[in-house]
Amino acid sequence: MNWDAVEAVASAAGATVTFAALVVTWGALRREARARRADVARLDRQRQQDEAAEAGLVMFGDPEGVLNSGQATLKLTNFGNRPVFDVRVRLVRDGRPIVLTDGRDSDIPRTVVLEPQKSRKITINAPYGEEPFVAGRVEFRDSSGRLWRRSNNGPPRRLDADGNELEAGGREP
């Protein structure tokens, strides 16, 4: 019997098995990496939804305004379990901040904090004749330092440090 041939066949078989093991291991690592990325993305989406849900607990009541009074009153409530900070309220119409043309200020000073489970009534200058038809926009910083904007109790939107809205996922557009 030719032992050199047997040794060559055995070496080739060993190399083939080793190569197959490497291919299987590489495939398993790729699947695991893909599953890990999917888990991280899922957890990130869940975190973002949880953050937005907490921000969504800062809400306005229906604006109250007497026609031709030049003012509207908004009730802002923090239904959450954490305070919000640097609260800024503006009036909006059709999703855009109202700019009064008669020289009155349409903005109020920032409120330092709105405690959890508390409300605050805010009276703000409004366009004459449109007081009952305006809506509120609130911008605030949550307890984790994230900036948010919410218009007319719509979905909360994350803001960057300059007050620009971020894309879903907290990234700049």
mmCIF file with all atom_site columns, C-alpha atoms in Angstrom:
data_model
loop_
_atom_site.group_PDB
_atom_site.id
_atom_site.type_symbol
_atom_site.label_atom_id
_atom_site.label_alt_id
_atom_site.label_comp_id
_atom_site.label_asym_id
_atom_site.label_entity_id
_atom_site.label_seq_id
_atom_site.pdbx_PDB_ins_code
_atom_site.Cartn_x
_atom_site.Cartn_y
_atom_site.Cartn_z
_atom_site.occupancy
_atom_site.B_iso_or_equiv
_atom_site.pdbx_formal_charge
_atom_site.auth_seq_id
_atom_site.auth_comp_id
_atom_site.auth_asym_id
_atom_site.auth_atom_id
_atom_site.pdbx_PDB_model_num
ATOM 1   C CA . MET A 1 1   ? 0.000   0.000  0.000  1.00 0.00 ? 1   MET A CA 1
ATOM 2   C CA . ASN A 1 2   ? 1.192   3.488  -0.885 1.00 0.00 ? 2   ASN A CA 1
ATOM 3   C CA . TRP A 1 3   ? 1.212   5.390  2.382  1.00 0.00 ? 3   TRP A CA 1
ATOM 4   C CA . ASP A 1 4   ? 2.096   8.658  0.714  1.00 0.00 ? 4   ASP A CA 1
ATOM 5   C CA . ALA A 1 5   ? -1.172  8.543  -1.241 1.00 0.00 ? 5   ALA A CA 1
ATOM 6   C CA . VAL A 1 6   ? -3.174  7.737  1.937  1.00 0.00 ? 6   VAL A CA 1
ATOM 7   C CA . GLU A 1 7   ? -1.464  10.603 3.727  1.00 0.00 ? 7   GLU A CA 1
ATOM 8   C CA . ALA A 1 8   ? -2.241  12.972 0.832  1.00 0.00 ? 8   ALA A CA 1
ATOM 9   C CA . VAL A 1 9   ? -5.914  11.915 0.774  1.00 0.00 ? 9   VAL A CA 1
ATOM 10  C CA . ALA A 1 10  ? -6.140  12.327 4.556  1.00 0.00 ? 10  ALA A CA 1
ATOM 11  C CA . SER A 1 11  ? -4.525  15.775 4.378  1.00 0.00 ? 11  SER A CA 1
ATOM 12  C CA . ALA A 1 12  ? -6.918  16.837 1.612  1.00 0.00 ? 12  ALA A CA 1
ATOM 13  C CA . ALA A 1 13  ? -9.904  15.560 3.590  1.00 0.00 ? 13  ALA A CA 1
ATOM 14  C CA . GLY A 1 14  ? -8.674  17.368 6.712  1.00 0.00 ? 14  GLY A CA 1
ATOM 15  C CA . ALA A 1 15  ? -8.214  20.605 4.749  1.00 0.00 ? 15  ALA A CA 1
ATOM 16  C CA . THR A 1 16  ? -11.712 20.260 3.272  1.00 0.00 ? 16  THR A CA 1
ATOM 17  C CA . VAL A 1 17  ? -13.263 19.691 6.699  1.00 0.00 ? 17  VAL A CA 1
ATOM 18  C CA . THR A 1 18  ? -11.298 22.632 8.129  1.00 0.00 ? 18  THR A CA 1
ATOM 19  C CA . PHE A 1 19  ? -12.411 24.862 5.256  1.00 0.00 ? 19  PHE A CA 1
ATOM 20  C CA . ALA A 1 20  ? -16.052 23.760 5.710  1.00 0.00 ? 20  ALA A CA 1
ATOM 21  C CA . ALA A 1 21  ? -15.812 24.494 9.443  1.00 0.00 ? 21  ALA A CA 1
ATOM 22  C CA . LEU A 1 22  ? -14.453 27.970 8.689  1.00 0.00 ? 22  LEU A CA 1
ATOM 23  C CA . VAL A 1 23  ? -17.284 28.667 6.212  1.00 0.00 ? 23  VAL A CA 1
ATOM 24  C CA . VAL A 1 24  ? -19.917 27.513 8.717  1.00 0.00 ? 24  VAL A CA 1
ATOM 25  C CA . THR A 1 25  ? -18.328 29.597 11.495 1.00 0.00 ? 25  THR A CA 1
ATOM 26  C CA . TRP A 1 26  ? -18.109 32.671 9.243  1.00 0.00 ? 26  TRP A CA 1
ATOM 27  C CA . GLY A 1 27  ? -21.805 32.264 8.293  1.00 0.00 ? 27  GLY A CA 1
ATOM 28  C CA . ALA A 1 28  ? -22.802 31.867 11.940 1.00 0.00 ? 28  ALA A CA 1
ATOM 29  C CA . LEU A 1 29  ? -20.841 35.001 12.893 1.00 0.00 ? 29  LEU A CA 1
ATOM 30  C CA . ARG A 1 30  ? -22.518 36.987 10.103 1.00 0.00 ? 30  ARG A CA 1
ATOM 31  C CA . ARG A 1 31  ? -25.977 35.833 11.215 1.00 0.00 ? 31  ARG A CA 1
ATOM 32  C CA . GLU A 1 32  ? -25.161 36.706 14.814 1.00 0.00 ? 32  GLU A CA 1
ATOM 33  C CA . ALA A 1 33  ? -23.849 40.154 13.842 1.00 0.00 ? 33  ALA A CA 1
ATOM 34  C CA . ARG A 1 34  ? -27.001 40.779 11.764 1.00 0.00 ? 34  ARG A CA 1
ATOM 35  C CA . ALA A 1 35  ? -29.207 39.674 14.674 1.00 0.00 ? 35  ALA A CA 1
ATOM 36  C CA . ARG A 1 36  ? -27.236 41.922 17.047 1.00 0.00 ? 36  ARG A CA 1
ATOM 37  C CA . ARG A 1 37  ? -27.680 44.952 14.756 1.00 0.00 ? 37  ARG A CA 1
ATOM 38  C CA . ALA A 1 38  ? -31.413 44.199 14.500 1.00 0.00 ? 38  ALA A CA 1
ATOM 39  C CA . ASP A 1 39  ? -31.672 43.964 18.311 1.00 0.00 ? 39  ASP A CA 1
ATOM 40  C CA . VAL A 1 40  ? -29.796 47.241 18.784 1.00 0.00 ? 40  VAL A CA 1
ATOM 41  C CA . ALA A 1 41  ? -32.042 48.959 16.209 1.00 0.00 ? 41  ALA A CA 1
ATOM 42  C CA . ARG A 1 42  ? -35.170 47.549 17.877 1.00 0.00 ? 42  ARG A CA 1
ATOM 43  C CA . LEU A 1 43  ? -34.022 48.697 21.329 1.00 0.00 ? 43  LEU A CA 1
ATOM 44  C CA . ASP A 1 44  ? -33.128 52.132 19.930 1.00 0.00 ? 44  ASP A CA 1
ATOM 45  C CA . ARG A 1 45  ? -36.613 52.476 18.388 1.00 0.00 ? 45  ARG A CA 1
ATOM 46  C CA . GLN A 1 46  ? -38.174 51.412 21.685 1.00 0.00 ? 46  GLN A CA 1
ATOM 47  C CA . ARG A 1 47  ? -36.076 53.951 23.600 1.00 0.00 ? 47  ARG A CA 1
ATOM 48  C CA . GLN A 1 48  ? -37.107 56.709 21.193 1.00 0.00 ? 48  GLN A CA 1
ATOM 49  C CA . GLN A 1 49  ? -40.775 55.728 21.515 1.00 0.00 ? 49  GLN A CA 1
ATOM 50  C CA . ASP A 1 50  ? -40.483 55.778 25.309 1.00 0.00 ? 50  ASP A CA 1
ATOM 51  C CA . GLU A 1 51  ? -38.841 59.220 25.240 1.00 0.00 ? 51  GLU A CA 1
ATOM 52  C CA . ALA A 1 52  ? -41.511 60.579 22.890 1.00 0.00 ? 52  ALA A CA 1
ATOM 53  C CA . ALA A 1 53  ? -44.267 59.040 25.016 1.00 0.00 ? 53  ALA A CA 1
ATOM 54  C CA . GLU A 1 54  ? -42.964 60.863 28.094 1.00 0.00 ? 54  GLU A CA 1
ATOM 55  C CA . ALA A 1 55  ? -42.705 64.124 26.118 1.00 0.00 ? 55  ALA A CA 1
ATOM 56  C CA . GLY A 1 56  ? -46.248 63.540 24.847 1.00 0.00 ? 56  GLY A CA 1
ATOM 57  C CA . LEU A 1 57  ? -47.562 63.851 28.394 1.00 0.00 ? 57  LEU A CA 1
ATOM 58  C CA . VAL A 1 58  ? -47.063 67.620 28.298 1.00 0.00 ? 58  VAL A CA 1
ATOM 59  C CA . MET A 1 59  ? -50.377 68.815 26.861 1.00 0.00 ? 59  MET A CA 1
ATOM 60  C CA . PHE A 1 60  ? -52.535 71.866 26.254 1.00 0.00 ? 60  PHE A CA 1
ATOM 61  C CA . GLY A 1 61  ? -56.188 72.187 27.075 1.00 0.00 ? 61  GLY A CA 1
ATOM 62  C CA . ASP A 1 62  ? -58.434 73.910 24.533 1.00 0.00 ? 62  ASP A CA 1
ATOM 63  C CA . PRO A 1 63  ? -57.503 77.581 24.166 1.00 0.00 ? 63  PRO A CA 1
ATOM 64  C CA . GLU A 1 64  ? -59.911 80.032 25.735 1.00 0.00 ? 64  GLU A CA 1
ATOM 65  C CA . GLY A 1 65  ? -60.250 83.423 24.172 1.00 0.00 ? 65  GLY A CA 1
ATOM 66  C CA . VAL A 1 66  ? -62.886 86.095 24.086 1.00 0.00 ? 66  VAL A CA 1
ATOM 67  C CA . LEU A 1 67  ? -63.352 87.444 20.569 1.00 0.00 ? 67  LEU A CA 1
ATOM 68  C CA . ASN A 1 68  ? -61.606 90.823 20.083 1.00 0.00 ? 68  ASN A CA 1
ATOM 69  C CA . SER A 1 69  ? -59.940 90.711 23.512 1.00 0.00 ? 69  SER A CA 1
ATOM 70  C CA . GLY A 1 70  ? -56.441 90.372 22.065 1.00 0.00 ? 70  GLY A CA 1
ATOM 71  C CA . GLN A 1 71  ? -55.582 87.536 24.449 1.00 0.00 ? 71  GLN A CA 1
ATOM 72  C CA . ALA A 1 72  ? -55.933 83.771 24.648 1.00 0.00 ? 72  ALA A CA 1
ATOM 73  C CA . THR A 1 73  ? -55.482 81.576 27.692 1.00 0.00 ? 73  THR A CA 1
ATOM 74  C CA . LEU A 1 74  ? -53.926 78.138 27.407 1.00 0.00 ? 74  LEU A CA 1
ATOM 75  C CA . LYS A 1 75  ? -53.837 75.525 30.135 1.00 0.00 ? 75  LYS A CA 1
ATOM 76  C CA . LEU A 1 76  ? -50.581 73.592 30.015 1.00 0.00 ? 76  LEU A CA 1
ATOM 77  C CA . THR A 1 77  ? -50.428 70.350 32.010 1.00 0.00 ? 77  THR A CA 1
ATOM 78  C CA . ASN A 1 78  ? -47.560 67.970 32.678 1.00 0.00 ? 78  ASN A CA 1
ATOM 79  C CA . PHE A 1 79  ? -49.250 64.574 33.051 1.00 0.00 ? 79  PHE A CA 1
ATOM 80  C CA . GLY A 1 80  ? -45.843 62.878 33.300 1.00 0.00 ? 80  GLY A CA 1
ATOM 81  C CA . ASN A 1 81  ? -43.961 61.667 36.348 1.00 0.00 ? 81  ASN A CA 1
ATOM 82  C CA . ARG A 1 82  ? -40.950 63.914 35.776 1.00 0.00 ? 82  ARG A CA 1
ATOM 83  C CA . PRO A 1 83  ? -40.638 67.689 35.650 1.00 0.00 ? 83  PRO A CA 1
ATOM 84  C CA . VAL A 1 84  ? -39.959 69.565 32.415 1.00 0.00 ? 84  VAL A CA 1
ATOM 85  C CA . PHE A 1 85  ? -37.741 72.614 32.217 1.00 0.00 ? 85  PHE A CA 1
ATOM 86  C CA . ASP A 1 86  ? -37.252 75.755 30.118 1.00 0.00 ? 86  ASP A CA 1
ATOM 87  C CA . VAL A 1 87  ? -40.887 75.703 29.021 1.00 0.00 ? 87  VAL A CA 1
ATOM 88  C CA . ARG A 1 88  ? -41.658 78.164 26.215 1.00 0.00 ? 88  ARG A CA 1
ATOM 89  C CA . VAL A 1 89  ? -45.186 78.689 24.924 1.00 0.00 ? 89  VAL A CA 1
ATOM 90  C CA . ARG A 1 90  ? -46.241 80.347 21.674 1.00 0.00 ? 90  ARG A CA 1
ATOM 91  C CA . LEU A 1 91  ? -49.461 80.602 19.759 1.00 0.00 ? 91  LEU A CA 1
ATOM 92  C CA . VAL A 1 92  ? -49.658 78.971 16.349 1.00 0.00 ? 92  VAL A CA 1
ATOM 93  C CA . ARG A 1 93  ? -52.079 79.060 13.472 1.00 0.00 ? 93  ARG A CA 1
ATOM 94  C CA . ASP A 1 94  ? -51.858 76.426 10.742 1.00 0.00 ? 94  ASP A CA 1
ATOM 95  C CA . GLY A 1 95  ? -48.768 75.039 12.475 1.00 0.00 ? 95  GLY A CA 1
ATOM 96  C CA . ARG A 1 96  ? -46.800 78.301 12.243 1.00 0.00 ? 96  ARG A CA 1
ATOM 97  C CA . PRO A 1 97  ? -45.971 80.674 15.089 1.00 0.00 ? 97  PRO A CA 1
ATOM 98  C CA . ILE A 1 98  ? -48.118 83.783 15.143 1.00 0.00 ? 98  ILE A CA 1
ATOM 99  C CA . VAL A 1 99  ? -46.348 87.102 14.723 1.00 0.00 ? 99  VAL A CA 1
ATOM 100 C CA . LEU A 1 100 ? -48.448 90.013 15.875 1.00 0.00 ? 100 LEU A CA 1
ATOM 101 C CA . THR A 1 101 ? -48.295 92.985 13.536 1.00 0.00 ? 101 THR A CA 1
ATOM 102 C CA . ASP A 1 102 ? -49.532 95.529 16.082 1.00 0.00 ? 102 ASP A CA 1
ATOM 103 C CA . GLY A 1 103 ? -46.300 95.604 18.086 1.00 0.00 ? 103 GLY A CA 1
ATOM 104 C CA . ARG A 1 104 ? -47.476 93.411 20.959 1.00 0.00 ? 104 ARG A CA 1
ATOM 105 C CA . ASP A 1 105 ? -45.318 90.483 21.984 1.00 0.00 ? 105 ASP A CA 1
ATOM 106 C CA . SER A 1 106 ? -46.709 87.063 21.052 1.00 0.00 ? 106 SER A CA 1
ATOM 107 C CA . ASP A 1 107 ? -44.233 85.204 23.215 1.00 0.00 ? 107 ASP A CA 1
ATOM 108 C CA . ILE A 1 108 ? -44.099 84.683 26.964 1.00 0.00 ? 108 ILE A CA 1
ATOM 109 C CA . PRO A 1 109 ? -40.986 84.400 29.098 1.00 0.00 ? 109 PRO A CA 1
ATOM 110 C CA . ARG A 1 110 ? -39.704 80.893 29.616 1.00 0.00 ? 110 ARG A CA 1
ATOM 111 C CA . THR A 1 111 ? -41.105 79.062 32.594 1.00 0.00 ? 111 THR A CA 1
ATOM 112 C CA . VAL A 1 112 ? -38.250 77.493 34.500 1.00 0.00 ? 112 VAL A CA 1
ATOM 113 C CA . VAL A 1 113 ? -40.032 74.286 35.502 1.00 0.00 ? 113 VAL A CA 1
ATOM 114 C CA . LEU A 1 114 ? -43.398 72.582 35.207 1.00 0.00 ? 114 LEU A CA 1
ATOM 115 C CA . GLU A 1 115 ? -43.680 69.988 37.939 1.00 0.00 ? 115 GLU A CA 1
ATOM 116 C CA . PRO A 1 116 ? -45.157 66.536 37.273 1.00 0.00 ? 116 PRO A CA 1
ATOM 117 C CA . GLN A 1 117 ? -48.944 66.237 37.565 1.00 0.00 ? 117 GLN A CA 1
ATOM 118 C CA . LYS A 1 118 ? -49.281 70.045 37.668 1.00 0.00 ? 118 LYS A CA 1
ATOM 119 C CA . SER A 1 119 ? -51.027 72.563 35.420 1.00 0.00 ? 119 SER A CA 1
ATOM 120 C CA . ARG A 1 120 ? -50.421 76.197 34.649 1.00 0.00 ? 120 ARG A CA 1
ATOM 121 C CA . LYS A 1 121 ? -52.727 78.655 32.910 1.00 0.00 ? 121 LYS A CA 1
ATOM 122 C CA . ILE A 1 122 ? -50.898 80.939 30.541 1.00 0.00 ? 122 ILE A CA 1
ATOM 123 C CA . THR A 1 123 ? -52.414 84.073 29.058 1.00 0.00 ? 123 THR A CA 1
ATOM 124 C CA . ILE A 1 124 ? -50.741 85.247 25.895 1.00 0.00 ? 124 ILE A CA 1
ATOM 125 C CA . ASN A 1 125 ? -51.355 88.015 23.378 1.00 0.00 ? 125 ASN A CA 1
ATOM 126 C CA . ALA A 1 126 ? -53.307 86.841 20.338 1.00 0.00 ? 126 ALA A CA 1
ATOM 127 C CA . PRO A 1 127 ? -54.415 88.457 17.071 1.00 0.00 ? 127 PRO A CA 1
ATOM 128 C CA . TYR A 1 128 ? -57.588 90.489 17.526 1.00 0.00 ? 128 TYR A CA 1
ATOM 129 C CA . GLY A 1 129 ? -60.608 88.611 16.211 1.00 0.00 ? 129 GLY A CA 1
ATOM 130 C CA . GLU A 1 130 ? -58.843 85.239 16.150 1.00 0.00 ? 130 GLU A CA 1
ATOM 131 C CA . GLU A 1 131 ? -58.470 84.528 19.862 1.00 0.00 ? 131 GLU A CA 1
ATOM 132 C CA . PRO A 1 132 ? -60.700 81.405 19.940 1.00 0.00 ? 132 PRO A CA 1
ATOM 133 C CA . PHE A 1 133 ? -59.075 79.954 16.812 1.00 0.00 ? 133 PHE A CA 1
ATOM 134 C CA . VAL A 1 134 ? -55.431 79.771 17.810 1.00 0.00 ? 134 VAL A CA 1
ATOM 135 C CA . ALA A 1 135 ? -53.535 76.748 19.091 1.00 0.00 ? 135 ALA A CA 1
ATOM 136 C CA . GLY A 1 136 ? -50.537 76.374 21.362 1.00 0.00 ? 136 GLY A CA 1
ATOM 137 C CA . ARG A 1 137 ? -46.966 75.297 20.737 1.00 0.00 ? 137 ARG A CA 1
ATOM 138 C CA . VAL A 1 138 ? -44.754 74.334 23.617 1.00 0.00 ? 138 VAL A CA 1
ATOM 139 C CA . GLU A 1 139 ? -41.009 73.798 23.625 1.00 0.00 ? 139 GLU A CA 1
ATOM 140 C CA . PHE A 1 140 ? -39.352 72.295 26.662 1.00 0.00 ? 140 PHE A CA 1
ATOM 141 C CA . ARG A 1 141 ? -36.413 70.319 27.982 1.00 0.00 ? 141 ARG A CA 1
ATOM 142 C CA . ASP A 1 142 ? -37.221 66.955 29.554 1.00 0.00 ? 142 ASP A CA 1
ATOM 143 C CA . SER A 1 143 ? -35.578 65.666 32.730 1.00 0.00 ? 143 SER A CA 1
ATOM 144 C CA . SER A 1 144 ? -32.852 63.993 30.630 1.00 0.00 ? 144 SER A CA 1
ATOM 145 C CA . GLY A 1 145 ? -31.966 67.260 28.883 1.00 0.00 ? 145 GLY A CA 1
ATOM 146 C CA . ARG A 1 146 ? -33.582 66.501 25.506 1.00 0.00 ? 146 ARG A CA 1
ATOM 147 C CA . LEU A 1 147 ? -35.362 69.386 23.767 1.00 0.00 ? 147 LEU A CA 1
ATOM 148 C CA . TRP A 1 148 ? -38.903 68.848 22.461 1.00 0.00 ? 148 TRP A CA 1
ATOM 149 C CA . ARG A 1 149 ? -41.545 70.759 20.524 1.00 0.00 ? 149 ARG A CA 1
ATOM 150 C CA . ARG A 1 150 ? -45.228 69.949 20.520 1.00 0.00 ? 150 ARG A CA 1
ATOM 151 C CA . SER A 1 151 ? -47.784 71.899 18.469 1.00 0.00 ? 151 SER A CA 1
ATOM 152 C CA . ASN A 1 152 ? -51.512 71.697 19.134 1.00 0.00 ? 152 ASN A CA 1
ATOM 153 C CA . ASN A 1 153 ? -51.067 68.433 21.093 1.00 0.00 ? 153 ASN A CA 1
ATOM 154 C CA . GLY A 1 154 ? -49.628 66.744 18.016 1.00 0.00 ? 154 GLY A CA 1
ATOM 155 C CA . PRO A 1 155 ? -46.769 64.268 18.272 1.00 0.00 ? 155 PRO A CA 1
ATOM 156 C CA . PRO A 1 156 ? -43.700 65.560 20.109 1.00 0.00 ? 156 PRO A CA 1
ATOM 157 C CA . ARG A 1 157 ? -40.678 66.340 17.928 1.00 0.00 ? 157 ARG A CA 1
ATOM 158 C CA . ARG A 1 158 ? -37.056 66.239 19.089 1.00 0.00 ? 158 ARG A CA 1
ATOM 159 C CA . LEU A 1 159 ? -35.064 69.437 18.640 1.00 0.00 ? 159 LEU A CA 1
ATOM 160 C CA . ASP A 1 160 ? -31.370 70.092 18.368 1.00 0.00 ? 160 ASP A CA 1
ATOM 161 C CA . ALA A 1 161 ? -29.621 72.724 20.497 1.00 0.00 ? 161 ALA A CA 1
ATOM 162 C CA . ASP A 1 162 ? -30.570 75.448 17.972 1.00 0.00 ? 162 ASP A CA 1
ATOM 163 C CA . GLY A 1 163 ? -34.283 74.567 18.061 1.00 0.00 ? 163 GLY A CA 1
ATOM 164 C CA . ASN A 1 164 ? -34.343 72.733 14.714 1.00 0.00 ? 164 ASN A CA 1
ATOM 165 C CA . GLU A 1 165 ? -36.368 69.536 14.443 1.00 0.00 ? 165 GLU A CA 1
ATOM 166 C CA . LEU A 1 166 ? -34.426 66.289 14.205 1.00 0.00 ? 166 LEU A CA 1
ATOM 167 C CA . GLU A 1 167 ? -35.357 63.354 12.010 1.00 0.00 ? 167 GLU A CA 1
ATOM 168 C CA . ALA A 1 168 ? -36.828 60.226 13.506 1.00 0.00 ? 168 ALA A CA 1
ATOM 169 C CA . GLY A 1 169 ? -34.016 58.510 15.337 1.00 0.00 ? 169 GLY A CA 1
ATOM 170 C CA . GLY A 1 170 ? -32.718 61.774 16.778 1.00 0.00 ? 170 GLY A CA 1
ATOM 171 C CA . ARG A 1 171 ? -30.541 62.622 13.770 1.00 0.00 ? 171 ARG A CA 1
ATOM 172 C CA . GLU A 1 172 ? -30.366 65.951 11.998 1.00 0.00 ? 172 GLU A CA 1
ATOM 173 C CA . PRO A 1 173 ? -32.078 65.989 8.580  1.00 0.00 ? 173 PRO A CA 1
#
